[in-house]
Coordinates of C-alpha atoms in Angstrom, one line a residue:
M1 CA -143.2 125.3 -19.5
N2 CA -144.3 123.8 -16.2
D3 CA -143.3 120.5 -14.7
D4 CA -146.1 118.5 -16.4
S5 CA -145.4 120.1 -19.8
F6 CA -141.7 119.4 -19.3
R7 CA -142.4 115.7 -18.7
H8 CA -144.5 115.5 -21.8
W9 CA -142.2 117.2 -24.2
A10 CA -139.0 115.6 -22.8
A11 CA -140.7 112.2 -23.3
R12 CA -141.8 113.2 -26.8
A13 CA -138.3 114.3 -27.7
V14 CA -136.9 110.9 -26.5
Q15 CA -139.5 109.0 -28.5
W16 CA -138.7 111.2 -31.6
G17 CA -135.0 110.3 -31.1
A18 CA -135.7 106.6 -31.0
D19 CA -137.9 106.8 -34.1
Y20 CA -135.3 108.9 -35.9
R21 CA -132.5 106.4 -35.2
A22 CA -134.6 103.5 -36.2
G23 CA -135.4 105.1 -39.6
L24 CA -131.9 106.3 -40.5
R25 CA -131.4 103.7 -43.2
E26 CA -134.3 105.1 -45.2
R27 CA -132.7 108.6 -45.2
P28 CA -130.0 109.9 -47.6
V29 CA -126.8 110.2 -45.6
R30 CA -125.8 113.7 -46.7
A31 CA -128.3 116.6 -46.6
Q32 CA -130.0 116.9 -49.9
T33 CA -130.6 120.7 -49.8
A34 CA -129.3 123.8 -51.5
P35 CA -127.6 126.7 -49.6
G36 CA -130.2 129.1 -48.1
A37 CA -133.1 126.6 -48.4
I38 CA -133.4 126.1 -44.6
A39 CA -133.0 129.8 -43.8
R40 CA -135.9 130.7 -46.2
Q41 CA -138.2 128.5 -44.1
L42 CA -137.6 130.7 -41.0
P43 CA -139.2 134.1 -40.2
E44 CA -136.9 137.0 -40.7
A45 CA -137.8 138.5 -37.3
P46 CA -138.0 136.9 -33.8
P47 CA -141.5 136.2 -32.4
E48 CA -142.9 138.8 -30.1
Q49 CA -145.3 136.4 -28.3
P50 CA -144.8 132.9 -27.1
E51 CA -145.6 130.1 -29.5
P52 CA -147.1 126.7 -28.6
M53 CA -144.6 123.8 -28.2
E54 CA -146.8 121.8 -30.6
T55 CA -146.0 124.3 -33.4
I56 CA -142.3 124.6 -32.5
F57 CA -141.9 120.8 -32.4
A58 CA -143.8 120.4 -35.7
D59 CA -141.5 122.9 -37.3
F60 CA -138.4 121.1 -36.0
D61 CA -139.6 117.8 -37.5
R62 CA -140.5 119.5 -40.8
I63 CA -137.4 121.7 -41.3
V64 CA -134.4 120.2 -39.4
P65 CA -134.0 116.5 -40.2
P66 CA -134.2 117.0 -44.0
G67 CA -131.6 119.7 -43.7
M68 CA -129.1 117.6 -41.7
T69 CA -126.3 115.3 -42.7
H70 CA -126.9 112.2 -40.6
W71 CA -123.7 111.4 -38.7
Q72 CA -125.3 108.4 -37.0
H73 CA -126.2 106.8 -40.4
P74 CA -124.8 103.3 -40.8
R75 CA -123.4 104.2 -44.2
F76 CA -121.6 107.3 -43.1
F77 CA -118.1 106.6 -44.5
A78 CA -116.8 110.2 -44.7
Y79 CA -114.4 112.1 -42.5
F80 CA -114.2 110.2 -39.2
P81 CA -117.2 109.0 -37.1
A82 CA -118.9 111.1 -34.5
N83 CA -120.8 108.3 -32.9
A84 CA -123.4 108.7 -30.2
L85 CA -124.4 105.3 -28.7
P86 CA -127.9 105.5 -27.2
V87 CA -126.6 105.1 -23.7
S88 CA -124.4 108.2 -24.3
V89 CA -127.5 110.1 -25.4
V90 CA -129.2 109.1 -22.2
A91 CA -126.2 110.4 -20.2
E92 CA -126.3 113.6 -22.2
I93 CA -130.0 114.1 -21.2
L94 CA -129.1 113.7 -17.6
T95 CA -126.2 116.1 -18.0
A96 CA -128.5 118.7 -19.6
N97 CA -130.9 118.3 -16.7
L98 CA -128.2 118.8 -14.1
A99 CA -127.0 121.9 -16.0
A100 CA -123.9 122.2 -13.9
Q101 CA -121.0 124.4 -14.4
C102 CA -118.1 122.0 -13.6
M103 CA -115.2 124.4 -13.5
L104 CA -114.1 123.6 -10.0
W105 CA -114.2 120.7 -7.6
Q106 CA -116.5 122.6 -5.3
T107 CA -118.9 123.6 -8.0
S108 CA -119.4 119.9 -8.9
P109 CA -117.5 117.4 -6.8
A110 CA -119.1 114.3 -8.5
A111 CA -118.2 115.6 -12.0
T112 CA -114.5 116.2 -11.0
E113 CA -114.1 112.8 -9.2
I114 CA -115.9 110.8 -11.9
E115 CA -113.7 112.5 -14.5
S116 CA -110.6 111.5 -12.7
V117 CA -111.7 107.9 -12.3
V118 CA -113.1 107.2 -15.8
L119 CA -110.0 108.7 -17.4
D120 CA -107.8 106.4 -15.4
W121 CA -110.1 103.5 -16.6
L122 CA -109.5 104.7 -20.1
R123 CA -105.7 105.0 -19.5
Q124 CA -105.7 101.4 -18.4
A125 CA -107.8 100.3 -21.3
L126 CA -105.3 101.9 -23.7
G127 CA -102.3 100.3 -22.0
L128 CA -100.7 103.7 -21.1
A129 CA -98.2 103.9 -18.2
P130 CA -99.6 104.6 -14.7
G131 CA -97.9 107.9 -14.6
F132 CA -100.3 109.5 -17.1
A133 CA -103.2 111.6 -15.8
G134 CA -106.1 112.7 -18.0
V135 CA -108.5 115.6 -18.5
I136 CA -111.5 115.8 -20.8
Q137 CA -111.3 118.6 -23.3
D138 CA -114.1 119.7 -25.7
S139 CA -112.1 118.6 -28.7
A140 CA -108.6 117.5 -29.9
S141 CA -108.2 121.1 -31.1
S142 CA -108.3 122.4 -27.5
A143 CA -105.9 119.6 -26.3
T144 CA -103.5 120.4 -29.1
L145 CA -103.7 124.2 -28.3
G146 CA -102.9 123.4 -24.6
A147 CA -99.9 121.3 -25.7
V148 CA -98.6 123.9 -28.1
L149 CA -98.9 126.6 -25.4
T150 CA -97.1 124.4 -23.0
M151 CA -94.3 123.7 -25.5
R152 CA -93.9 127.5 -26.0
E153 CA -93.9 128.3 -22.3
R154 CA -91.5 125.5 -21.4
A155 CA -89.1 126.6 -24.1
L156 CA -89.3 130.2 -23.0
E157 CA -88.7 129.2 -19.4
W158 CA -92.3 130.3 -18.6
N159 CA -91.8 133.9 -19.6
G160 CA -94.2 134.0 -22.6
N161 CA -97.4 134.5 -20.7
R162 CA -95.8 137.1 -18.5
Q163 CA -93.6 139.1 -20.9
G164 CA -95.3 138.4 -24.3
L165 CA -93.4 137.1 -27.3
A166 CA -91.9 140.4 -28.4
G167 CA -88.1 140.2 -28.0
Q168 CA -88.2 136.5 -27.2
P169 CA -86.3 134.0 -29.4
T170 CA -88.2 132.6 -32.4
V171 CA -90.0 129.5 -31.2
R172 CA -90.1 126.5 -33.6
V173 CA -92.5 123.5 -33.6
Y174 CA -92.1 120.5 -35.9
A175 CA -94.7 118.3 -37.6
S176 CA -95.3 116.6 -41.0
D177 CA -97.8 117.9 -43.6
Q178 CA -100.0 115.0 -42.6
V179 CA -101.1 116.4 -39.3
H180 CA -104.6 117.9 -38.8
S181 CA -105.2 121.6 -39.5
S182 CA -105.9 122.1 -35.8
I183 CA -102.1 122.1 -35.3
D184 CA -101.8 125.0 -37.7
R185 CA -104.5 126.8 -35.8
A186 CA -102.9 126.2 -32.5
I187 CA -99.7 127.6 -33.8
W188 CA -101.5 130.8 -34.9
I189 CA -103.4 131.2 -31.6
A190 CA -100.2 130.6 -29.6
G191 CA -98.5 133.5 -31.4
I192 CA -95.8 131.3 -32.8
G193 CA -96.8 132.0 -36.4
Q194 CA -97.3 129.7 -39.4
D195 CA -93.8 130.2 -40.7
N196 CA -92.5 128.7 -37.5
L197 CA -94.4 125.4 -37.9
V198 CA -91.6 123.4 -39.6
R199 CA -92.9 120.8 -42.0
I200 CA -90.9 117.7 -42.0
P201 CA -91.0 115.5 -45.2
V202 CA -92.6 112.0 -44.8
A203 CA -91.4 108.6 -45.9
G204 CA -92.5 105.0 -46.0
P205 CA -95.9 103.3 -46.4
L206 CA -97.2 105.0 -43.2
R207 CA -96.1 108.5 -44.4
G208 CA -94.2 109.1 -41.1
M209 CA -91.8 112.0 -40.5
D210 CA -88.3 111.4 -42.0
L211 CA -86.3 111.2 -38.8
G212 CA -83.1 112.4 -40.3
A213 CA -84.8 115.4 -41.7
L214 CA -86.4 116.1 -38.3
E215 CA -83.1 116.0 -36.5
A216 CA -81.4 118.1 -39.2
A217 CA -84.2 120.8 -38.9
I218 CA -83.8 121.0 -35.2
V219 CA -80.0 121.3 -35.4
A220 CA -80.2 124.0 -38.1
D221 CA -82.7 126.0 -36.1
R222 CA -80.5 126.0 -33.0
E223 CA -77.5 127.0 -35.1
A224 CA -79.5 129.9 -36.6
G225 CA -80.5 131.2 -33.1
R226 CA -84.0 129.9 -33.2
L227 CA -85.6 128.1 -30.3
P228 CA -86.9 124.5 -31.0
A229 CA -89.8 123.9 -28.6
G230 CA -91.7 120.7 -29.5
I231 CA -92.8 118.1 -31.9
V232 CA -96.4 117.1 -32.9
A233 CA -96.4 113.4 -33.8
C234 CA -99.3 112.0 -35.8
V235 CA -101.0 108.6 -35.3
G236 CA -103.7 108.0 -37.8
G237 CA -103.8 111.3 -39.7
T238 CA -107.0 112.5 -41.2
S239 CA -106.1 112.2 -44.8
V240 CA -105.0 108.6 -45.2
G241 CA -104.0 107.6 -41.7
A242 CA -100.4 108.8 -41.7
T243 CA -98.5 107.6 -38.6
D244 CA -95.2 108.7 -37.3
D245 CA -92.7 106.4 -35.6
V246 CA -93.6 107.6 -32.1
A247 CA -90.8 105.9 -30.3
A248 CA -88.2 107.3 -32.7
V249 CA -89.7 110.8 -32.6
C250 CA -89.6 110.7 -28.8
A251 CA -86.0 109.7 -28.9
V252 CA -85.1 112.6 -31.1
A253 CA -87.0 114.9 -28.8
A254 CA -85.2 113.6 -25.8
R255 CA -81.8 114.3 -27.3
H256 CA -82.8 117.9 -27.9
G257 CA -85.0 118.5 -24.8
L258 CA -88.2 119.0 -26.8
Y259 CA -91.9 118.4 -25.8
V260 CA -93.8 115.8 -27.7
H261 CA -97.5 115.9 -28.3
V262 CA -99.1 112.9 -30.0
D263 CA -102.3 113.6 -32.0
A264 CA -104.2 110.2 -32.1
A265 CA -107.6 111.9 -32.2
W266 CA -109.2 109.1 -34.3
A267 CA -106.8 106.1 -34.2
G268 CA -106.2 106.4 -30.4
A269 CA -109.5 104.7 -29.7
A270 CA -108.4 101.6 -31.4
M271 CA -105.6 101.2 -28.9
I272 CA -108.0 99.5 -26.5
C273 CA -107.3 96.5 -28.8
P274 CA -103.8 95.4 -27.8
E275 CA -103.1 94.1 -31.4
F276 CA -103.2 97.6 -32.8
R277 CA -100.8 99.3 -30.3
S278 CA -97.8 98.8 -32.6
L279 CA -99.1 102.0 -34.3
W280 CA -98.1 104.1 -31.4
Q281 CA -95.3 102.0 -29.9
G282 CA -93.2 104.1 -27.6
V283 CA -96.0 106.4 -26.7
D284 CA -95.2 106.3 -23.0
A285 CA -92.2 108.6 -23.7
A286 CA -94.5 111.3 -25.1
D287 CA -95.4 114.3 -22.9
S288 CA -99.1 114.5 -24.0
I289 CA -101.5 112.5 -26.0
V290 CA -105.0 113.2 -27.3
L291 CA -107.7 110.9 -28.6
N292 CA -111.4 111.4 -29.0
P293 CA -113.9 109.0 -27.4
H294 CA -116.5 111.0 -29.4
K295 CA -115.1 109.5 -32.6
W296 CA -114.7 105.8 -32.3
L297 CA -115.8 104.9 -28.8
G298 CA -119.4 105.9 -29.2
V299 CA -119.4 108.8 -26.7
Q300 CA -121.6 111.7 -27.7
F301 CA -119.7 114.8 -29.0
D302 CA -117.9 116.5 -27.3
C303 CA -115.5 114.4 -25.3
S304 CA -111.8 114.5 -26.0
A305 CA -109.3 112.6 -23.7
H306 CA -106.1 114.5 -23.1
F307 CA -103.4 112.5 -21.3
L308 CA -100.3 114.1 -19.7
R309 CA -97.1 112.6 -18.3
D310 CA -96.6 115.7 -16.1
P311 CA -99.9 117.7 -15.8
A312 CA -98.0 120.4 -13.7
T313 CA -96.6 121.8 -17.0
L314 CA -100.0 122.3 -18.5
V315 CA -101.4 123.7 -15.2
R316 CA -98.4 126.1 -15.0
T317 CA -99.2 127.3 -18.5
L318 CA -103.0 127.8 -18.1
A319 CA -103.9 128.2 -14.5
I320 CA -105.1 131.6 -13.1
Q321 CA -106.4 131.7 -9.6
P322 CA -108.3 134.9 -8.7
E323 CA -109.7 134.9 -5.2
Y324 CA -113.3 133.9 -6.3
L325 CA -112.0 130.7 -7.9
K326 CA -110.0 129.4 -5.0
T327 CA -111.3 126.3 -3.2
R328 CA -111.0 127.0 0.6
G329 CA -110.4 124.3 3.1
R330 CA -109.8 121.5 0.6
D331 CA -106.3 120.3 0.0
G332 CA -105.4 118.1 -2.8
V333 CA -108.5 118.7 -4.9
I334 CA -108.3 119.0 -8.7
N335 CA -109.8 122.0 -10.4
Y336 CA -109.9 120.9 -14.0
S337 CA -110.6 124.4 -15.3
E338 CA -106.8 124.9 -14.6
W339 CA -106.1 122.2 -17.2
T340 CA -108.1 123.7 -20.0
V341 CA -108.3 126.9 -22.0
P342 CA -112.0 127.6 -21.3
L343 CA -112.9 128.3 -17.6
G344 CA -116.4 126.8 -18.2
R345 CA -116.7 123.0 -18.3
R346 CA -119.6 120.6 -19.0
F347 CA -120.1 117.3 -17.1
R348 CA -118.6 115.3 -20.1
A349 CA -117.3 112.5 -18.0
L350 CA -120.9 111.2 -17.3
K351 CA -121.4 109.9 -20.8
L352 CA -118.0 108.3 -20.9
W353 CA -118.8 106.6 -17.6
F354 CA -122.1 105.3 -19.0
V355 CA -120.6 104.0 -22.2
L356 CA -117.7 102.2 -20.6
R357 CA -120.1 100.5 -18.1
A358 CA -122.9 99.7 -20.6
Y359 CA -120.7 98.2 -23.3
G360 CA -117.6 97.1 -21.5
L361 CA -114.2 97.1 -23.1
E362 CA -114.9 93.9 -24.9
G363 CA -118.1 95.3 -26.5
L364 CA -116.1 98.3 -27.8
R365 CA -113.2 96.2 -28.9
T366 CA -115.6 93.9 -30.9
M367 CA -117.0 97.0 -32.7
I368 CA -113.6 98.4 -33.6
R369 CA -112.2 95.0 -34.7
N370 CA -115.3 94.5 -37.0
H371 CA -114.8 97.9 -38.6
V372 CA -111.1 97.2 -39.3
A373 CA -111.8 93.7 -40.7
W374 CA -114.7 95.0 -42.9
S375 CA -112.5 97.9 -44.2
R376 CA -109.7 95.5 -45.1
K377 CA -112.1 93.2 -46.9
L378 CA -113.6 96.0 -48.9
A379 CA -110.1 97.4 -49.8
A380 CA -109.1 94.0 -51.1
R381 CA -112.2 93.9 -53.3
I382 CA -111.6 97.4 -54.6
A383 CA -108.0 96.5 -55.4
E384 CA -109.3 93.6 -57.6
A385 CA -111.9 95.8 -59.4
P386 CA -110.8 96.8 -62.9
E387 CA -112.4 100.2 -62.7
F388 CA -110.7 101.2 -59.5
E389 CA -107.2 101.4 -58.0
L390 CA -106.3 101.2 -54.3
V391 CA -104.2 104.3 -53.5
T392 CA -103.3 103.5 -49.9
E393 CA -103.6 100.3 -47.9
P394 CA -105.9 100.4 -44.9
V395 CA -104.6 102.0 -41.7
L396 CA -107.1 100.5 -39.2
S397 CA -110.4 101.2 -41.0
L398 CA -109.3 104.0 -43.3
F399 CA -108.0 103.7 -46.9
A400 CA -108.0 105.6 -50.1
F401 CA -108.8 104.6 -53.7
R402 CA -109.6 106.2 -57.0
L403 CA -111.5 105.6 -60.2
R404 CA -109.1 104.9 -63.1
G405 CA -109.1 107.5 -65.8
P406 CA -106.8 109.4 -68.2
G407 CA -104.0 111.1 -66.4
A408 CA -105.1 114.7 -67.1
E409 CA -108.7 113.9 -66.4
S410 CA -108.2 111.7 -63.3
D411 CA -108.7 114.4 -60.7
R412 CA -111.8 115.8 -62.3
I413 CA -113.4 112.4 -62.8
N414 CA -112.8 111.4 -59.2
L415 CA -114.1 114.7 -57.8
D416 CA -117.2 114.2 -60.0
L417 CA -117.5 110.7 -58.7
V418 CA -117.5 111.9 -55.0
D419 CA -120.1 114.5 -55.8
A420 CA -122.3 112.0 -57.7
I421 CA -122.0 109.5 -54.9
N422 CA -123.0 112.0 -52.2
D423 CA -125.8 113.4 -54.3
D424 CA -127.1 109.8 -54.8
G425 CA -127.4 109.7 -51.0
R426 CA -127.0 106.0 -50.2
I427 CA -123.4 106.4 -48.9
Y428 CA -121.3 109.4 -47.9
L429 CA -117.6 109.8 -48.9
T430 CA -115.0 112.5 -48.9
Q431 CA -112.0 113.3 -51.1
T432 CA -108.3 114.0 -50.3
R433 CA -105.0 114.3 -52.2
V434 CA -102.3 111.7 -52.1
D435 CA -99.0 112.7 -53.7
G436 CA -100.7 115.6 -55.3
R437 CA -103.5 113.6 -56.9
V438 CA -107.1 113.4 -55.9
A439 CA -108.1 110.2 -54.1
I440 CA -111.3 109.1 -52.4
R441 CA -111.3 108.3 -48.6
F442 CA -113.2 105.5 -47.2
Q443 CA -113.4 104.8 -43.4
V444 CA -115.7 102.5 -41.5
G445 CA -116.7 103.8 -38.1
S446 CA -120.4 104.0 -37.5
V447 CA -121.6 102.0 -34.5
E448 CA -124.6 101.0 -36.5
A449 CA -122.7 99.8 -39.6
T450 CA -123.0 96.1 -40.6
E451 CA -120.7 94.1 -42.9
E452 CA -123.5 94.3 -45.4
D453 CA -123.5 98.1 -45.3
V454 CA -119.7 98.2 -45.9
M455 CA -119.6 95.6 -48.7
G456 CA -122.6 97.1 -50.3
A457 CA -120.8 100.4 -50.7
L458 CA -118.8 98.9 -53.6
D459 CA -122.0 98.2 -55.6
V460 CA -123.1 101.8 -55.1
M461 CA -119.6 103.1 -56.2
R462 CA -119.6 100.9 -59.3
E463 CA -123.1 102.0 -60.3
V464 CA -122.5 105.7 -59.8
A465 CA -119.0 105.4 -61.5
G466 CA -120.8 103.9 -64.6
R467 CA -123.0 107.0 -64.8
V468 CA -120.0 109.4 -64.3
Q469 CA -118.0 107.8 -67.0
G470 CA -120.9 108.0 -69.3

């Protein structure tokens, strides 16, 4: 591909993207395809000779979009959003063209310094204390892994990386059963072991950790010769928005010298709105916090903001400086590869910079406030509908409900309803379990959603429920 061909096809790809986004409402939200159907359209062997771009692009258009679940669809109400505002897509194109490896300051000074500045912008927007410093991780999973490794090393007096875990005291980490599965995975990868992730029972309407049970578990572990290391607090859990009392959790941690990591991957974005900050009151006492601009702030995946009260502990846990990675003659520079598990780093800060400037905090606040208001309005209507029951009240824009049915049949009926709704294609939902019973999650988060999209979901659910109930 020469320069002229590159200009042509790059422009063609952008035009395709604009047309795709404009036509999303006409597409089913979830991929309407069977397993293996896409693979059967591809040759079994790689091509020996070059193929024309016209053919490649035509195959893309024919095969790929029908086989995709459309995460930018305005009626995507499943999981959490993974928004990509158009300005973020433009920034991603520029990032792809620069094709920089941003592991060190010297390999990409602009990437490093823009990351430092825009994360401080975001810190200010969230109302976090000035002492916090941020780094962009690929996902909340990586931020949580870094936090768990830091908990481990801090508790072991920085001997785990050097000596290994054999012969060390048994490290313990505490969290409720409402935290994301990435916490479990971090515990595995850190070598702590699943059995040493202590599950604390939850209580109250927000399903936060029972603080008495948390303190009792820490005391019991110390008395048994185990080594309490840290607590993972939850703000806006994936299932139904479970939220711990962050201030109280931090107070317990302070009494016992434990590290606190706050997982606010989805809900943290809403903290740019001051009226929602009661959800994480006391967060300035935490050691680390993660939230994902690539969920509810419209920044193209992947872009996860990891804030640290004392970055030196993370750097001490992760940094390795062979001679070829040292920055000579530059004092005081930040090499963000020392703040992350991967050495390689993309220029993720560019898209956050573009979004914050193009929409402004007020534009983003308006979007989030609308989503919350529309979700609450829909939840109220579902609570009044005779065929449905509201299972959990909205936490920001997330709530759970179920179709009423005979006790023994309720789980099956609701799973059938989710399948039927998603096969219908007009909206997309996911299921969860609340107190052991199946419930249906509904969250509003698409940047393209309108009030009509959200309110119209009830009509779809009623129509499909009528078919499911026969």
